[in-house]
Amino acid sequence: MGPALLEQPGGQGMDMVKRGLERLELVSGETMAAEDAGPAAGKSLEEAIHITDIDPLTVDLPLAIAQLSTQLEQRSVSVPAKAEPIFERLRRWADKPQRPKVGEVMNRISALLLAEGLDRTAIEGLKRAKGPAEWMDGQFTQLVAAVFRPVLVDLVARWTLPEAPAAVFHHLGASIAADRMHISVAYAAGCLLPTVPQIRGLVMAYFRTRVPACIAEQALAATEVESAEYTLVVTWRLLRRLPEVVSGVEAWGWEAPLAALMSRRHSETARLLACECLSLVKALSDRGRAQLLRTLEIDSAQLARTLAWLEHGEQQYAQAA
């Protein structure tokens, strides 16, 4: 279901949405009673928030927003700073859902999916964790996606529209630079692609009109160590999830900044991440990757620990898929 279907004022698309909402309200009392009882032990997220096999046209947005609030609290998931004002406006709207129009509400929910990518949760978790089991990020993005799964393709499609910067990204801040937008999209894609492969084409549509290799260039240009490292974690995930984002024509655009990031003037973590990214860009074999890693001359214990943490980060997405 595309954005245009939801946003046709007075048209067939809006009528279908209204009818769907009316049908869902017939069972909303039963749903809310179950929600008050709390999620049973062992229930999946989809079962806990009652979204299994729901028709997108029957999604009750006010109810879904209330469910998101409940799940965030029950699962102790923090709301990213950039998402807090958006989420607060959505909650106020859910209490009195007359205005704004459904399309504007969808734009705000779409922006929620991008908010976590503007923080540095991935690299902070990587550096603070004492072991792989303590490194977790992307929980907010995944929870928003799970609650709004019936309309998730619509939400992601809004990033690719020509008016996306004004319609979606401005909710995250009026002064967000284009390069940060690209990084936030890459982060969200890295979180969502393992469980929602249907959005692959939409993510490619976003990067088709931009130069995806600029993400690696941003890591090279970063003046803060953590900023460079975070951008490289995002780049690594994107390359693993969506290898076709590297075309033959653009391969050099990826290789040059990544090779530069492997130099000794950068942190060991950044050098290791750049090496892993370059291995993916070049599609190296395991032997070729091992040879490239040896050129870094990084302490073997540090190398093994960082790679173990990265792989654990991948396992959390594999388990959710």
XYZ file of C-alpha atoms in Angstrom:
321
model
C 0.000 0.000 0.000
C 1.689 3.207 -1.134
C 1.597 6.617 0.531
C -0.735 7.961 -2.150
C -3.456 5.504 -1.133
C -3.541 6.781 2.418
C -3.322 10.433 1.515
C -6.152 10.819 -0.980
C -8.452 13.232 0.898
C -12.066 12.207 0.428
C -11.001 9.562 -2.087
C -11.370 5.827 -2.260
C -8.131 5.203 -0.379
C -9.214 7.264 2.634
C -12.669 5.674 2.620
C -11.051 2.223 2.756
C -8.869 3.299 5.687
C -11.888 4.689 7.562
C -13.879 1.499 7.006
C -10.928 -0.535 8.215
C -10.600 1.571 11.364
C -14.328 1.216 12.045
C -14.096 -2.588 11.713
C -11.147 -2.763 14.076
C -12.962 -0.645 16.674
C -15.525 -3.477 16.990
C -12.856 -5.567 18.713
C -10.792 -2.791 20.311
C -12.381 -3.317 23.753
C -11.340 -6.966 23.759
C -7.892 -6.023 22.514
C -7.358 -3.388 25.195
C -8.524 -5.783 27.925
C -5.899 -8.279 26.804
C -3.298 -5.509 26.723
C -4.122 -4.491 30.315
C -3.346 -8.027 31.439
C 0.188 -7.640 30.079
C 2.053 -9.911 27.648
C 2.205 -13.533 28.717
C 5.574 -15.098 29.290
C 6.994 -16.611 26.154
C 4.744 -14.660 23.796
C 6.287 -13.273 20.652
C 6.266 -9.524 20.105
C 3.696 -9.943 17.339
C 1.381 -11.878 19.663
C 1.858 -9.383 22.475
C 0.819 -6.423 20.328
C -1.867 -8.236 18.334
C -0.579 -7.593 14.816
C -0.326 -11.094 13.376
C -1.931 -11.293 9.921
C -3.660 -7.909 10.206
C -4.865 -6.326 6.989
C -3.043 -2.969 6.512
C -6.359 -1.288 5.796
C -7.666 -2.255 9.229
C -4.794 -0.794 11.247
C -6.038 1.430 14.063
C -3.238 4.010 14.248
C -4.258 5.496 17.638
C -4.372 1.988 19.119
C -1.011 1.093 17.547
C 0.579 4.240 19.023
C -0.786 3.307 22.447
C 0.594 -0.216 22.016
C 4.011 1.178 21.099
C 4.019 3.252 24.284
C 3.077 0.193 26.335
C 5.689 -2.035 24.717
C 8.451 0.553 25.167
C 7.722 0.634 28.882
C 7.289 -3.107 29.348
C 10.447 -3.946 27.410
C 12.498 -1.091 28.947
C 13.418 0.293 25.534
C 14.632 3.893 25.544
C 13.239 6.464 23.135
C 16.054 8.204 21.183
C 16.389 11.924 21.845
C 15.383 12.834 18.289
C 12.265 10.680 18.557
C 10.970 12.067 21.858
C 9.154 15.171 20.511
C 7.738 13.196 17.558
C 6.481 10.420 19.804
C 4.941 12.902 22.239
C 3.000 14.558 19.405
C 1.819 11.162 18.186
C 0.595 10.248 21.662
C -1.312 13.521 21.955
C -2.855 12.882 18.540
C -3.803 9.332 19.546
C -5.802 10.739 22.469
C -7.801 12.974 20.098
C -7.231 11.637 16.556
C -8.985 14.356 14.532
C -5.984 16.225 13.159
C -3.541 16.126 11.437
C -4.429 14.004 8.418
C -3.484 10.344 8.318
C -0.687 11.050 5.831
C 1.021 13.460 8.222
C 0.729 10.951 11.064
C 2.324 8.311 8.834
C 5.183 10.702 8.037
C 5.865 11.126 11.749
C 5.812 7.379 12.368
C 8.159 6.977 9.396
C 10.518 9.480 11.026
C 10.545 7.371 14.208
C 12.234 4.589 12.229
C 15.105 6.950 11.391
C 15.620 8.556 14.800
C 17.872 5.905 16.335
C 20.287 6.214 13.436
C 21.055 9.788 14.500
C 22.405 8.547 17.849
C 25.565 6.515 18.319
C 23.987 3.569 20.061
C 25.769 0.953 17.974
C 29.333 2.063 18.614
C 28.619 3.036 22.231
C 27.258 -0.435 22.900
C 30.242 -2.008 21.169
C 32.773 -0.099 23.262
C 31.003 -0.339 26.613
C 30.023 -4.003 26.478
C 32.096 -6.359 28.597
C 31.059 -9.236 26.368
C 28.983 -9.975 23.261
C 25.787 -10.573 25.242
C 25.820 -6.961 26.462
C 25.933 -5.316 23.059
C 22.422 -4.575 21.852
C 21.185 -1.731 19.687
C 18.396 -1.108 17.217
C 15.745 -2.146 19.734
C 13.684 1.028 19.309
C 13.751 0.796 15.507
C 12.783 -2.876 15.578
C 9.949 -2.287 18.046
C 8.460 0.539 15.963
C 8.701 -1.709 12.899
C 7.000 -4.604 14.712
C 4.108 -2.508 16.006
C 3.486 -0.950 12.599
C 4.409 -4.050 10.575
C 1.148 -4.032 8.529
C 2.037 -0.603 7.107
C 5.833 -0.877 7.330
C 6.395 -0.950 3.566
C 4.376 2.262 3.297
C 6.444 3.864 6.076
C 9.767 2.966 4.441
C 8.508 4.072 1.018
C 8.121 7.589 2.401
C 11.912 7.926 2.677
C 12.249 7.488 -1.090
C 9.733 10.142 -2.177
C 11.061 13.352 -3.814
C 9.462 15.341 -0.980
C 10.959 13.080 1.708
C 13.335 15.677 3.261
C 10.436 18.053 3.899
C 7.764 15.455 4.620
C 9.707 13.039 6.829
C 13.191 14.168 7.792
C 12.188 17.643 8.992
C 10.406 15.992 11.931
C 13.846 14.923 13.190
C 15.265 18.444 13.069
C 15.279 21.388 10.730
C 19.067 21.485 10.342
C 19.912 17.830 9.653
C 22.499 17.647 6.869
C 21.999 15.361 3.883
C 24.909 13.120 4.887
C 23.314 12.449 8.277
C 20.066 11.571 6.507
C 21.928 8.976 4.437
C 23.496 7.488 7.570
C 20.150 7.323 9.390
C 18.566 5.532 6.402
C 21.505 3.113 6.226
C 21.192 2.426 9.968
C 17.446 1.762 9.742
C 17.977 -0.460 6.695
C 20.606 -2.446 8.587
C 18.142 -3.004 11.436
C 15.136 -3.867 9.285
C 16.395 -5.816 6.265
C 17.021 -9.109 8.131
C 13.363 -9.318 9.191
C 11.677 -7.324 6.409
C 13.358 -8.262 3.099
C 10.405 -6.705 1.240
C 11.986 -3.266 1.694
C 15.172 -4.084 -0.250
C 13.878 -2.425 -3.402
C 12.813 0.677 -1.482
C 16.206 1.061 0.194
C 17.888 0.693 -3.185
C 15.474 3.289 -4.588
C 16.655 5.694 -1.885
C 20.329 5.189 -2.671
C 19.788 5.060 -6.426
C 19.292 8.836 -6.465
C 22.266 9.423 -4.162
C 25.874 8.256 -3.907
C 25.919 5.537 -1.227
C 29.715 5.560 -1.086
C 29.455 9.014 0.498
C 28.702 7.219 3.786
C 32.263 5.873 3.811
C 33.533 9.327 2.879
C 31.735 10.756 5.901
C 33.599 8.323 8.133
C 36.891 9.516 6.635
C 35.944 13.186 7.046
C 34.734 12.784 10.638
C 36.719 14.775 13.171
C 35.531 12.720 16.148
C 36.764 9.180 16.632
C 33.374 7.863 17.762
C 31.614 9.477 14.805
C 33.941 7.728 12.358
C 33.578 4.389 14.134
C 29.785 4.627 14.310
C 29.526 5.481 10.621
C 31.686 2.462 9.812
C 29.460 0.130 11.866
C 26.476 1.427 9.876
C 28.392 1.013 6.610
C 29.416 -2.547 7.500
C 25.829 -3.563 8.219
C 24.516 -1.975 5.034
C 27.131 -3.765 2.930
C 26.309 -7.104 4.563
C 22.567 -6.679 4.131
C 22.554 -5.055 0.710
C 25.719 -5.929 -1.241
C 24.124 -4.674 -4.467
C 24.439 -1.141 -3.099
C 28.011 -1.353 -4.466
C 27.946 -1.240 -8.245
C 30.980 -1.854 -10.415
C 31.068 1.787 -11.450
C 31.075 2.995 -7.852
C 33.491 0.435 -6.417
C 36.382 2.915 -6.369
C 34.184 5.423 -4.538
C 33.923 2.901 -1.719
C 37.477 1.564 -1.834
C 39.384 4.863 -1.631
C 37.963 6.179 1.681
C 37.921 2.729 3.267
C 41.555 2.096 2.374
C 42.459 5.505 3.819
C 40.615 4.636 7.044
C 42.862 1.608 7.489
C 45.907 3.831 8.043
C 47.551 4.025 11.464
C 46.347 7.583 12.123
C 42.879 6.194 12.848
C 41.758 4.210 15.907
C 42.163 0.438 15.937
C 38.394 -0.029 15.955
C 37.971 2.251 12.935
C 40.781 0.493 11.075
C 39.286 -2.918 11.763
C 35.795 -1.819 10.687
C 37.170 -0.213 7.526
C 39.005 -3.438 6.733
C 35.818 -5.479 7.189
C 33.901 -3.047 4.962
C 36.578 -3.164 2.286
C 36.465 -6.975 2.328
C 32.738 -6.769 1.567
C 33.175 -4.149 -1.163
C 35.797 -6.304 -2.875
C 33.814 -9.502 -2.179
C 36.968 -11.142 -0.810
C 37.122 -14.818 0.088
C 37.751 -15.814 3.711
C 41.426 -16.232 2.847
C 41.609 -12.811 1.220
C 39.849 -11.224 4.187
C 42.280 -12.867 6.622
C 45.233 -11.568 4.604
C 43.783 -8.057 4.620
C 43.212 -8.202 8.386
C 46.850 -9.198 8.941
C 48.025 -6.007 7.238
C 46.478 -4.010 10.086
C 48.927 -5.457 12.644
C 46.338 -5.082 15.404
C 46.664 -6.963 18.700
C 45.128 -10.392 18.138
C 43.077 -10.279 21.360
C 41.567 -6.909 20.439
C 40.888 -8.153 16.931
C 39.144 -11.308 18.144
C 37.085 -9.446 20.746
C 35.809 -6.796 18.329
C 34.953 -9.349 15.646
C 33.100 -11.452 18.244
C 31.034 -8.428 19.276
C 30.213 -7.589 15.669
C 29.113 -11.143 14.979
C 26.949 -11.141 18.091
C 25.289 -7.987 16.810
C 24.483 -9.912 13.638
C 23.108 -12.868 15.581
C 20.467 -10.748 17.287
C 19.045 -9.863 13.852
C 19.345 -13.428 12.587
C 17.356 -14.691 15.581
C 14.623 -12.138 14.928
C 14.364 -13.054 11.226
